[in-house]
mmCIF file of C-alpha atoms in Angstrom:
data_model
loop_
_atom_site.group_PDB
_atom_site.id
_atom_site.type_symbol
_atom_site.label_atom_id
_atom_site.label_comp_id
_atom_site.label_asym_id
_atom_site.label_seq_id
_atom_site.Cartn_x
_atom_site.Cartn_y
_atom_site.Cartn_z
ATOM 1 C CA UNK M 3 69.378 55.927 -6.730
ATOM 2 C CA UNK M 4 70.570 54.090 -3.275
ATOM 3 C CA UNK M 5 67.563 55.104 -1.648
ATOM 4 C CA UNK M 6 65.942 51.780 -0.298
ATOM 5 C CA UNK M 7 62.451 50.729 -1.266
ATOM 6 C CA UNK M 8 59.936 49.842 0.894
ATOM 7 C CA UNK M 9 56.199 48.028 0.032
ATOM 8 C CA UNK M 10 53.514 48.346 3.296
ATOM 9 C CA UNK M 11 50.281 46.874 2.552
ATOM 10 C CA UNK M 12 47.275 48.600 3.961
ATOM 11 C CA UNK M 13 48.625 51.934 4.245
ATOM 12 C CA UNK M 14 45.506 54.124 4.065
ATOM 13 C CA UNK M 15 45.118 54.104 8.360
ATOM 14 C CA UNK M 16 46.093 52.640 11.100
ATOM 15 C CA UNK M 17 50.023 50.890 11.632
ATOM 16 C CA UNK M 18 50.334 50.979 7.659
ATOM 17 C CA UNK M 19 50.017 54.533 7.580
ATOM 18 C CA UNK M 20 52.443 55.103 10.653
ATOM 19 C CA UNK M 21 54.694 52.865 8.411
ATOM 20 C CA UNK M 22 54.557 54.460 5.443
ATOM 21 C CA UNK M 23 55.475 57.805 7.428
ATOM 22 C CA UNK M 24 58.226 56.469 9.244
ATOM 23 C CA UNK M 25 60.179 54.865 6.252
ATOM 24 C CA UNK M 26 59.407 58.030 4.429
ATOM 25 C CA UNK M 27 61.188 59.586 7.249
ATOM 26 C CA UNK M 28 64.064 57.209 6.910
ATOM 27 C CA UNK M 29 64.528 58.317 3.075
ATOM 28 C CA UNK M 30 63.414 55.155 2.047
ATOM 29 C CA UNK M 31 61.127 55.368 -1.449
ATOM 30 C CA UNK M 32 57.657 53.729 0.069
ATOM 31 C CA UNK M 33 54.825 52.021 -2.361
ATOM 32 C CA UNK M 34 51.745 52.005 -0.448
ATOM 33 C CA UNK M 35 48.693 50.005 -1.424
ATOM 34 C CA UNK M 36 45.300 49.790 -0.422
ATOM 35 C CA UNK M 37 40.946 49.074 -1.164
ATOM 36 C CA UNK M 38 40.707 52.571 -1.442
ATOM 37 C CA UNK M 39 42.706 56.087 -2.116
ATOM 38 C CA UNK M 40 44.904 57.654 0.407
ATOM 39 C CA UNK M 41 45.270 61.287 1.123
ATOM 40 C CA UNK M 42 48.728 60.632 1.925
ATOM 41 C CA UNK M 43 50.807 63.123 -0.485
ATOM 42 C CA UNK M 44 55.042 62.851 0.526
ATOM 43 C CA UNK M 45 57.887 63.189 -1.674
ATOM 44 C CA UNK M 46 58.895 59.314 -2.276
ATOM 45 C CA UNK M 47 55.211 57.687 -1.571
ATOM 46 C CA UNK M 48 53.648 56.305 -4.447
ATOM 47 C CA UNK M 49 50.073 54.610 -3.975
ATOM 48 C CA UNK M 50 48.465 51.983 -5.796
ATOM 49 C CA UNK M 51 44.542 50.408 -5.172
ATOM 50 C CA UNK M 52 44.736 46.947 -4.593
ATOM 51 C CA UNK M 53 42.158 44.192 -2.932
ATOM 52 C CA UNK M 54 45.864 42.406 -1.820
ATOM 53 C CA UNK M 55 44.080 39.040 -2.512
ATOM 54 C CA UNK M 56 43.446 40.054 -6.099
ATOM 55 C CA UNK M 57 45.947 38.620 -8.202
ATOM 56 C CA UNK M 58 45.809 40.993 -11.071
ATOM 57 C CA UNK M 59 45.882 43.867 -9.212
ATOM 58 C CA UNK M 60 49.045 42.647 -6.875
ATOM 59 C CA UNK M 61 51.168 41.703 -9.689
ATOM 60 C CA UNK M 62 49.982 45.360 -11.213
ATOM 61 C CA UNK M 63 51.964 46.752 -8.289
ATOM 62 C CA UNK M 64 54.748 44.302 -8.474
ATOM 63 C CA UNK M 65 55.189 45.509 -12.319
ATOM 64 C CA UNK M 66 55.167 49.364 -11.269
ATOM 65 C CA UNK M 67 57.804 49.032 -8.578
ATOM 66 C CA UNK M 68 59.989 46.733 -11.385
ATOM 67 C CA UNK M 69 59.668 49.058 -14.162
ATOM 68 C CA UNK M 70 59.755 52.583 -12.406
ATOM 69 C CA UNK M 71 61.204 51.871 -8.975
ATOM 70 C CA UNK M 72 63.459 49.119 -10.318
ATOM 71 C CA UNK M 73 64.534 47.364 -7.103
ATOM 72 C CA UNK M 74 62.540 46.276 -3.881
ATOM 73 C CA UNK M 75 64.215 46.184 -0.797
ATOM 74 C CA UNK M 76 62.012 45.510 1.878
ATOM 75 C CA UNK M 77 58.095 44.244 2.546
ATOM 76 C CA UNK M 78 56.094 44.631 5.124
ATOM 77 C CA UNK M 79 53.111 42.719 4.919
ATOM 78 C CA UNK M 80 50.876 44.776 7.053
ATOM 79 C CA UNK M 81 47.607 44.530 5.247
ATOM 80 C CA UNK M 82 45.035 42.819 7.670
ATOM 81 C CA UNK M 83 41.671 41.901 8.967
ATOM 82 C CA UNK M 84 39.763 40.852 11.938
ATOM 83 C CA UNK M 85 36.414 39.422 13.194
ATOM 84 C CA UNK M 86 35.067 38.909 16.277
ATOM 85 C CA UNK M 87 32.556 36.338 16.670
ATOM 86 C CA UNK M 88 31.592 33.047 18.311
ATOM 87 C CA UNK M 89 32.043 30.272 16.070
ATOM 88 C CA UNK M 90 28.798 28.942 15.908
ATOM 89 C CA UNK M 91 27.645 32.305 14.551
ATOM 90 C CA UNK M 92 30.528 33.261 11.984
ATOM 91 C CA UNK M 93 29.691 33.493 8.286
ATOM 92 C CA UNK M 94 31.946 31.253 6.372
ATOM 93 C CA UNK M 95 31.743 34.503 4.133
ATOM 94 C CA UNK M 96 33.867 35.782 6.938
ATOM 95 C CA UNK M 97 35.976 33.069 7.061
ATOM 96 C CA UNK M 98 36.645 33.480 3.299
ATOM 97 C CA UNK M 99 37.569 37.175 3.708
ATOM 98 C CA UNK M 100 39.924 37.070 6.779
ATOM 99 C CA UNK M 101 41.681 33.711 4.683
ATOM 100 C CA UNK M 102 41.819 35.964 1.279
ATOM 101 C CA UNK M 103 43.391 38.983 2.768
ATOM 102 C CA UNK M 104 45.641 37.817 6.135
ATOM 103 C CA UNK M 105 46.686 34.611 4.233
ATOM 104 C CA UNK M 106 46.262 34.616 0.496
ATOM 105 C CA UNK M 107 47.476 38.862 0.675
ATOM 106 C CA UNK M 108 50.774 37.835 2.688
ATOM 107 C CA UNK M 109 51.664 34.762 0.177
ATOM 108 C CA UNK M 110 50.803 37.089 -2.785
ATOM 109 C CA UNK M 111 52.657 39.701 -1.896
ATOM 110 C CA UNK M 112 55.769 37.734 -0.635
ATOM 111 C CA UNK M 113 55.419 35.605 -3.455
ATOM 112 C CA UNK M 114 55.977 38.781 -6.048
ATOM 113 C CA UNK M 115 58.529 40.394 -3.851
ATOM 114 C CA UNK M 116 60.633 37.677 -3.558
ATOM 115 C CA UNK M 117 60.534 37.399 -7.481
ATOM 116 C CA UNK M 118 62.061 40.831 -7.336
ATOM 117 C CA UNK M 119 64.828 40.939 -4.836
ATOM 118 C CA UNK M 120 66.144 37.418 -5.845
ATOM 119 C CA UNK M 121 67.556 39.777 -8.780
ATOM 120 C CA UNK M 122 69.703 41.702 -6.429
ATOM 121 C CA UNK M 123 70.169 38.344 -3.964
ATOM 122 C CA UNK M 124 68.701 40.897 -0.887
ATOM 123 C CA UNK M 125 65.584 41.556 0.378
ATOM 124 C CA UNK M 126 63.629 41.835 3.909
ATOM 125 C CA UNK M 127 60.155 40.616 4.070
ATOM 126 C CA UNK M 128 58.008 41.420 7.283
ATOM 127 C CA UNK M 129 54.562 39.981 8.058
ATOM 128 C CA UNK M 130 52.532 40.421 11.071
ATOM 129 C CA UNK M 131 50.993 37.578 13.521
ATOM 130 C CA UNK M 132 49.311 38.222 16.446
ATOM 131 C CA UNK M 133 49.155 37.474 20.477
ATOM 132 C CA UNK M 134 45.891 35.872 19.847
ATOM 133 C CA UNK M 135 47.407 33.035 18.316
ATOM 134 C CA UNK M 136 49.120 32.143 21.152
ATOM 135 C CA UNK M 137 46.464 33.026 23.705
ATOM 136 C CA UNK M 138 43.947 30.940 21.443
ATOM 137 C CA UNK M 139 41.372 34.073 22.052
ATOM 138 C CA UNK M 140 37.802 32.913 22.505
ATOM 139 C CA UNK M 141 36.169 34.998 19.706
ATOM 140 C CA UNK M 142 39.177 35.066 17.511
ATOM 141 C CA UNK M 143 39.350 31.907 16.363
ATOM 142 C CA UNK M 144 39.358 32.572 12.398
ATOM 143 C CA UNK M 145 41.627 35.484 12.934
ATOM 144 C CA UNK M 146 43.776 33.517 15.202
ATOM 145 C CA UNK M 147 43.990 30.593 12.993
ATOM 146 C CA UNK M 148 44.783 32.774 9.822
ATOM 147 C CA UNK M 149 47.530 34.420 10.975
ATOM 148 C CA UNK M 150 49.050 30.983 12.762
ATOM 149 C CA UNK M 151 49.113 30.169 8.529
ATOM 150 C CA UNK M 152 51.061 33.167 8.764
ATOM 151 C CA UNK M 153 53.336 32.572 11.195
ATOM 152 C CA UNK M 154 54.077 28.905 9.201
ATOM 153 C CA UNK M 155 54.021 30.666 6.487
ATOM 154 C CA UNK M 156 56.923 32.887 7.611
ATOM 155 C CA UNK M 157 59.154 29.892 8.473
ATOM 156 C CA UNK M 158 58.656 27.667 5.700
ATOM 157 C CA UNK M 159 59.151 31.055 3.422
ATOM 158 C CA UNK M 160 62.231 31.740 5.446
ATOM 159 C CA UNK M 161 63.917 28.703 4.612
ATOM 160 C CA UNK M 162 62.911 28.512 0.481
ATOM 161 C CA UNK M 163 64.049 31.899 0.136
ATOM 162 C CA UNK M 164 67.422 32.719 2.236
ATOM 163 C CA UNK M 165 69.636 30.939 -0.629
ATOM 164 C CA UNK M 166 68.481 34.259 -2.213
ATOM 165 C CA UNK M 167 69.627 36.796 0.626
ATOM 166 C CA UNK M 168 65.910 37.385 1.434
ATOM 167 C CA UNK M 169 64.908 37.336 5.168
ATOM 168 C CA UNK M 170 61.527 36.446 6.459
ATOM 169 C CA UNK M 171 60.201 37.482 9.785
ATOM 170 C CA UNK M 172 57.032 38.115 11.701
ATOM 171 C CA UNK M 173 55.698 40.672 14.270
ATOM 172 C CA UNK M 174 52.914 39.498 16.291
ATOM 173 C CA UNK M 175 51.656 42.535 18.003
ATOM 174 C CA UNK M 176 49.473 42.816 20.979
ATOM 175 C CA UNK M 177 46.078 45.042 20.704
ATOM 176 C CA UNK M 178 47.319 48.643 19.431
ATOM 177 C CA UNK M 179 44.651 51.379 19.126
ATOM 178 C CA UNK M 180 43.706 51.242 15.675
ATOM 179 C CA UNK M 181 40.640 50.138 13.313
ATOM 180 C CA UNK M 182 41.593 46.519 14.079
ATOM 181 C CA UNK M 183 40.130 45.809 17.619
ATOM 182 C CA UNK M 184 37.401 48.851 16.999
ATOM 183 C CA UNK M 185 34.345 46.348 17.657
ATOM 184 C CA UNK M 186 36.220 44.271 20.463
ATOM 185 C CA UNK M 187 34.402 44.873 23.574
ATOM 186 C CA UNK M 188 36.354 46.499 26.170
ATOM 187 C CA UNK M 189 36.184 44.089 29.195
ATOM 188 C CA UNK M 190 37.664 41.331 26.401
ATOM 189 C CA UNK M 191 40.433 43.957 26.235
ATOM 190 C CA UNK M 192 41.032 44.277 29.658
ATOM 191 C CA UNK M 193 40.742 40.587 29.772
ATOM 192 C CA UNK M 194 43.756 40.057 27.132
ATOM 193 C CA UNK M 195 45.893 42.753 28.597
ATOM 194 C CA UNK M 196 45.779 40.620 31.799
ATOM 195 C CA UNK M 197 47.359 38.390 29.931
ATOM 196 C CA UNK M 198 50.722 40.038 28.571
ATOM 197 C CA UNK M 199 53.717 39.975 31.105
ATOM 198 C CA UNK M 200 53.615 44.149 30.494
ATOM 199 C CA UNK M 201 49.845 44.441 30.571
ATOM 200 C CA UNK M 202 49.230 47.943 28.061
ATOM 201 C CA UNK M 203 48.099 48.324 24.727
ATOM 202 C CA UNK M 204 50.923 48.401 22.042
ATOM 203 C CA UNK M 205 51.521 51.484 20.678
ATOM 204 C CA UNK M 206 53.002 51.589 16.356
ATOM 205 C CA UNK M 207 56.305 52.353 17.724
ATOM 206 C CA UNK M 208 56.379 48.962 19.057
ATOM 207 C CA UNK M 209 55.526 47.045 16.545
ATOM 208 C CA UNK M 210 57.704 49.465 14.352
ATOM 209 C CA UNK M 211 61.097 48.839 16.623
ATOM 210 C CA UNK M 212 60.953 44.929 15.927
ATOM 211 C CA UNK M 213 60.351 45.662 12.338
ATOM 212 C CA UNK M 214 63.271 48.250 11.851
ATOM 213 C CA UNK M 215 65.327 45.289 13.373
ATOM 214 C CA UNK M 216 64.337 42.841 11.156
ATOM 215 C CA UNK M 217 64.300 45.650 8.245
ATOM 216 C CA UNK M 218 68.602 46.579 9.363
ATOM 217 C CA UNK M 219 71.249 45.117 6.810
ATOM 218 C CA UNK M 220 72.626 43.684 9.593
ATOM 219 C CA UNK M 221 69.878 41.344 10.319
ATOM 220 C CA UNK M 222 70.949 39.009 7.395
ATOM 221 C CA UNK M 223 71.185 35.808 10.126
ATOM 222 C CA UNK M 224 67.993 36.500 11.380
ATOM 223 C CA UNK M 225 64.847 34.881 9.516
ATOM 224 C CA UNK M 226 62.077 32.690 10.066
ATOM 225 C CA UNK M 227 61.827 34.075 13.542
ATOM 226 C CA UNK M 228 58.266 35.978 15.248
ATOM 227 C CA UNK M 229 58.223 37.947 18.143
ATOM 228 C CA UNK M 230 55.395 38.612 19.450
ATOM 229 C CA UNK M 231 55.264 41.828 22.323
ATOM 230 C CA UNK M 232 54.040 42.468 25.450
ATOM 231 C CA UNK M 233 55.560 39.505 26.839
ATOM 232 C CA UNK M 234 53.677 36.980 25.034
ATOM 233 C CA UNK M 235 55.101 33.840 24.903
ATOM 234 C CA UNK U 30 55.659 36.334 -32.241
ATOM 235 C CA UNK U 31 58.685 33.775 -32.250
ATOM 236 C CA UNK U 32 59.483 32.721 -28.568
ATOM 237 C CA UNK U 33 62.651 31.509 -28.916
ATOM 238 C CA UNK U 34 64.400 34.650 -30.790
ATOM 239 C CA UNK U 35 62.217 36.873 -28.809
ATOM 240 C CA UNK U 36 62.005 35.881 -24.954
ATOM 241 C CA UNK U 37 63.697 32.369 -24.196
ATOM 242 C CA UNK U 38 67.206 33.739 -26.092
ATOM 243 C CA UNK U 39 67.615 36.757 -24.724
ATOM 244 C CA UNK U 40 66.565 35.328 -21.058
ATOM 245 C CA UNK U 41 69.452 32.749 -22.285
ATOM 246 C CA UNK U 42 71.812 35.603 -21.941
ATOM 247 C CA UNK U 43 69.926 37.471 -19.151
ATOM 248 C CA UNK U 44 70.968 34.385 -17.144
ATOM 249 C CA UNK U 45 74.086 34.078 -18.144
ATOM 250 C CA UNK U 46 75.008 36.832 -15.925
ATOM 251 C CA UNK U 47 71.966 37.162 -13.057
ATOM 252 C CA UNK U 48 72.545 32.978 -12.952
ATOM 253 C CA UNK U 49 75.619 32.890 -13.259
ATOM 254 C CA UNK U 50 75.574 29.939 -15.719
ATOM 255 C CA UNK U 51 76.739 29.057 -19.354
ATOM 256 C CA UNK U 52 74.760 25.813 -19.081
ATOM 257 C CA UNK U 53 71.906 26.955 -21.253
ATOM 258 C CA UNK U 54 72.928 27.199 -24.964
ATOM 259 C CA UNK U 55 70.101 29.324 -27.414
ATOM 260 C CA UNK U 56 69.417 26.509 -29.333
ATOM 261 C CA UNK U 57 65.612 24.685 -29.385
ATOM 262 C CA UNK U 58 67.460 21.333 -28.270
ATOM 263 C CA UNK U 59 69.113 22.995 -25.035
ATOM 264 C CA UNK U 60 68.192 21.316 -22.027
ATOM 265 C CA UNK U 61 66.670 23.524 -19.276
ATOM 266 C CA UNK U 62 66.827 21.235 -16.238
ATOM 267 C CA UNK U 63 69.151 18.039 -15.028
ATOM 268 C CA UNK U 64 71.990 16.416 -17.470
ATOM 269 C CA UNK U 65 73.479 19.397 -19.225
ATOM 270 C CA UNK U 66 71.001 21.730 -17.766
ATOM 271 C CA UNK U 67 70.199 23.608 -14.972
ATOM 272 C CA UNK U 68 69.746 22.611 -11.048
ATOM 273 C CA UNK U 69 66.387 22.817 -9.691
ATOM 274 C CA UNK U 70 66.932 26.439 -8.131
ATOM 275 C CA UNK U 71 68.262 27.892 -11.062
ATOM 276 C CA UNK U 72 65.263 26.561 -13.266
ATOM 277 C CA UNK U 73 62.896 28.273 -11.009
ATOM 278 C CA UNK U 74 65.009 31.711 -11.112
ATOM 279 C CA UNK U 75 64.973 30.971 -14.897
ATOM 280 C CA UNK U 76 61.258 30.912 -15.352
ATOM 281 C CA UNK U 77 60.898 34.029 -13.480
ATOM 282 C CA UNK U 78 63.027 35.411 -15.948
ATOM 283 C CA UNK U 79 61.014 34.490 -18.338
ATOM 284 C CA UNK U 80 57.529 35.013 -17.069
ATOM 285 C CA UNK U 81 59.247 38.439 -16.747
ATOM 286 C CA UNK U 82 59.878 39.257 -20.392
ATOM 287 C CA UNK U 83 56.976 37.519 -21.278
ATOM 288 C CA UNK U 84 54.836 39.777 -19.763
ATOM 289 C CA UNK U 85 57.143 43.017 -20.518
ATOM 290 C CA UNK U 86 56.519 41.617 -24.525
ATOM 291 C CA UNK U 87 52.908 40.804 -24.568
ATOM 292 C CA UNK U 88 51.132 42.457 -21.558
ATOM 293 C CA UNK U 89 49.923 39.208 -20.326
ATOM 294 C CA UNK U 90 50.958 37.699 -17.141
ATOM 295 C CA UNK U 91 51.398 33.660 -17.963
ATOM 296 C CA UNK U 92 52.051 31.248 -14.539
ATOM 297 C CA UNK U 93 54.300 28.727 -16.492
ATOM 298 C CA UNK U 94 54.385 26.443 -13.902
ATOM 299 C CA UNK U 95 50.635 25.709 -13.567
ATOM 300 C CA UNK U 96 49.093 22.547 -13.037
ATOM 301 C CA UNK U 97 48.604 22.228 -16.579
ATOM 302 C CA UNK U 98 52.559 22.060 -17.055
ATOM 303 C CA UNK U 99 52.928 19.704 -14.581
ATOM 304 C CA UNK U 100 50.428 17.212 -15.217
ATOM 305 C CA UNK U 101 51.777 16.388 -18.428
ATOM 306 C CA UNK U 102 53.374 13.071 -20.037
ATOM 307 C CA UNK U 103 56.109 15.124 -21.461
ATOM 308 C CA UNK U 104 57.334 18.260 -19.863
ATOM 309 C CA UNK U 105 57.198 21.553 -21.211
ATOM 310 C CA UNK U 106 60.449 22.361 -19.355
ATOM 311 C CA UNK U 107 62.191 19.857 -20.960
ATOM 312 C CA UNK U 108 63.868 22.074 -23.535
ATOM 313 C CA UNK U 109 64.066 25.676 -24.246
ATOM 314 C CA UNK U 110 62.239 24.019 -27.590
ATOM 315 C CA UNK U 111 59.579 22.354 -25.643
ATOM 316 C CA UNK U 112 59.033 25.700 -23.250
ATOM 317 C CA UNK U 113 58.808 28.090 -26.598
ATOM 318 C CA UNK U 114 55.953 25.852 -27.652
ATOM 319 C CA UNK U 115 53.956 25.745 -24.462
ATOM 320 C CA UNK U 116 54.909 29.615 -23.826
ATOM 321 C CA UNK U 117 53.149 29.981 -27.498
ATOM 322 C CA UNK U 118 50.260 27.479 -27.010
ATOM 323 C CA UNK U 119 49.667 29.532 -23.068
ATOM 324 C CA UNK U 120 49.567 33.169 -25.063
ATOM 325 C CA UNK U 121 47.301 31.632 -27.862
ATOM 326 C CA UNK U 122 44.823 30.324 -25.268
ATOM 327 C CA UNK U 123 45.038 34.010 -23.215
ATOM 328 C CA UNK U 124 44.307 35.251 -26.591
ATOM 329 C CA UNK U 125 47.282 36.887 -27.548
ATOM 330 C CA UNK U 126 47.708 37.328 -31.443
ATOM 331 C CA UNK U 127 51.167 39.033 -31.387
#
């Protein structure tokens, strides 16, 4: 079997779903995880349910893909969560959630999947940042602060992992239309588009060209970098 | 179950090749790690190995290198002796009777 094998967290909606699809397209074997079941059906998708913070349930996936898949080539670490609030009136119940699944999911998951492709000295791993780190977005500042773990995350991981031939990268999208910004008022929207040197909303293919880059056998040089789109720096 | 015979010897040989190392002998008094032993990255790659067939044997997933291993006087990853012991004290505490 050379065809590659690709894990994308969170792949019941939204960008994870698009993923899924594409990589599908590609002829790549895709595991799919997420909470709850997924009505996608493709030759070559195979979906687990996983909470990505829950150990037991990761390492459940991790032990499907080693005994029936037998190889993992790439991750994408898509799996994520927001909240918009004001500080003084967010939950630390909230704080614990976006923390569990943004940060605990991506070191999980990377964790495991590194234990795999070490075998075969290759492996891509993908996670996902955001603009709103950068822009230090009033509102976002548990989300924003979770996925700047990421980003460290993502270079630190880089560096422990590339004597194995696994690369470690990170997207950091602007606002795309999905489930994610759903409850984010639209003049904050506006507001944050402003902001972007190509002020639009990102669209999957996007996101998906930077991760197809960092996903090419040709990237092997390339790790512990993030680009984030639209221009922000 | 006997650890050594039936996960730290065959991982022994599993390494051999995936390691690319002869250093570890299946004996109890092998040394995993320094003098004689392995380096640093290929003890880590080693305990994945082992964690591995540990779990493919039993059906429980053990984290060797918890803070209970490391906290102790003497390490567990001392010897592939000293690891068979602490891999059979881990399973008898997770309840395995294998």
């Amino acid at each position: 079997m050379d065809r590659p094998v690709t894990l994308v967290t969170g792949t019941r909606k939204g960008l994870g779903r698009y993923l899924a699809e594409r990589y599908l397209a590609q002829g790549h074997v895709v595991v799919g995880c997420s909470r709850d079941a997924s009505d996608l059906a493709a030759d070559g998708y195979h979906h687990l349910l996983a909470d990505v913070a829950d150990e037991r349930a990761v390492k459940a996936i991790f032990a499907f893909i080693r005994k029936d898949l037998g190889r993992l080539d790439n991750l994408i670490n898509n799996a994520g969560i927001a909240s918009m609030n004001h500080t003084l009136l967010t939950p630390l119940a909230t704080v614990d959630r976006i923390f569990d699944t943004n940060v605990k999911g991506t070191f999980l998951f990377a964790r495991e999947a590194a234990r795999l492709m070490q075998k075969r000295k290759y492996g891509r791993i993908v996670n996902m940042t955001t603009v709103a780190t950068p822009l230090m977005l009033e509102g976002e500042a548990i989300y924003a602060a979770s996925k700047a773990a990421v980003l460290n995350l993502t270079q630190v991981l880089a560096r422990e992992l590339a004597p194995f031939g696994i690369t470690v990268n990170a997207v950091g999208p602007t606002p795309v239309k999905t489930d994610l910004i759903r409850s984010v008022p639209k003049e904050k929207l506006d507001a944050l588009l402003a902001r972007q040197a190509i002020p639009r909303f990102g669209e999957p293919e996007d996101v998906a060209n930077v991760i197809d880059f960092f996903l090419r056998k040709e990237s092997d040089f390339v790790t512990a970098q993030n680009i984030y789109l639209g221009g922000v720096a | 179950m006997d650890v050594l015979t039936e996960i730290l010897y065959p991982a022994v040989e599993e390494a051999k090749g995936l390691l690319e190392t002869d250093k570890l002998q299946p004996t109890p008094d092998s040394p995993l790690f320094g003098d004689g032993g392995l380096d640093s990255m290929g003890l880590v790659r080693f305990i994945v190995l082992v964690e591995e067939r540990i779990e493919d044997a039993t059906d429980v997933a053990l984290t060797l290198a918890s803070d209970k291993a490391m906290s102790r006087r003497s390490s567990p990853f001392a010897t592939l002796g000293s690891l068979a012991e602490y891999i059979q004290e881990c399973l008898t505490e997770e309840g395995y009777g294998g």
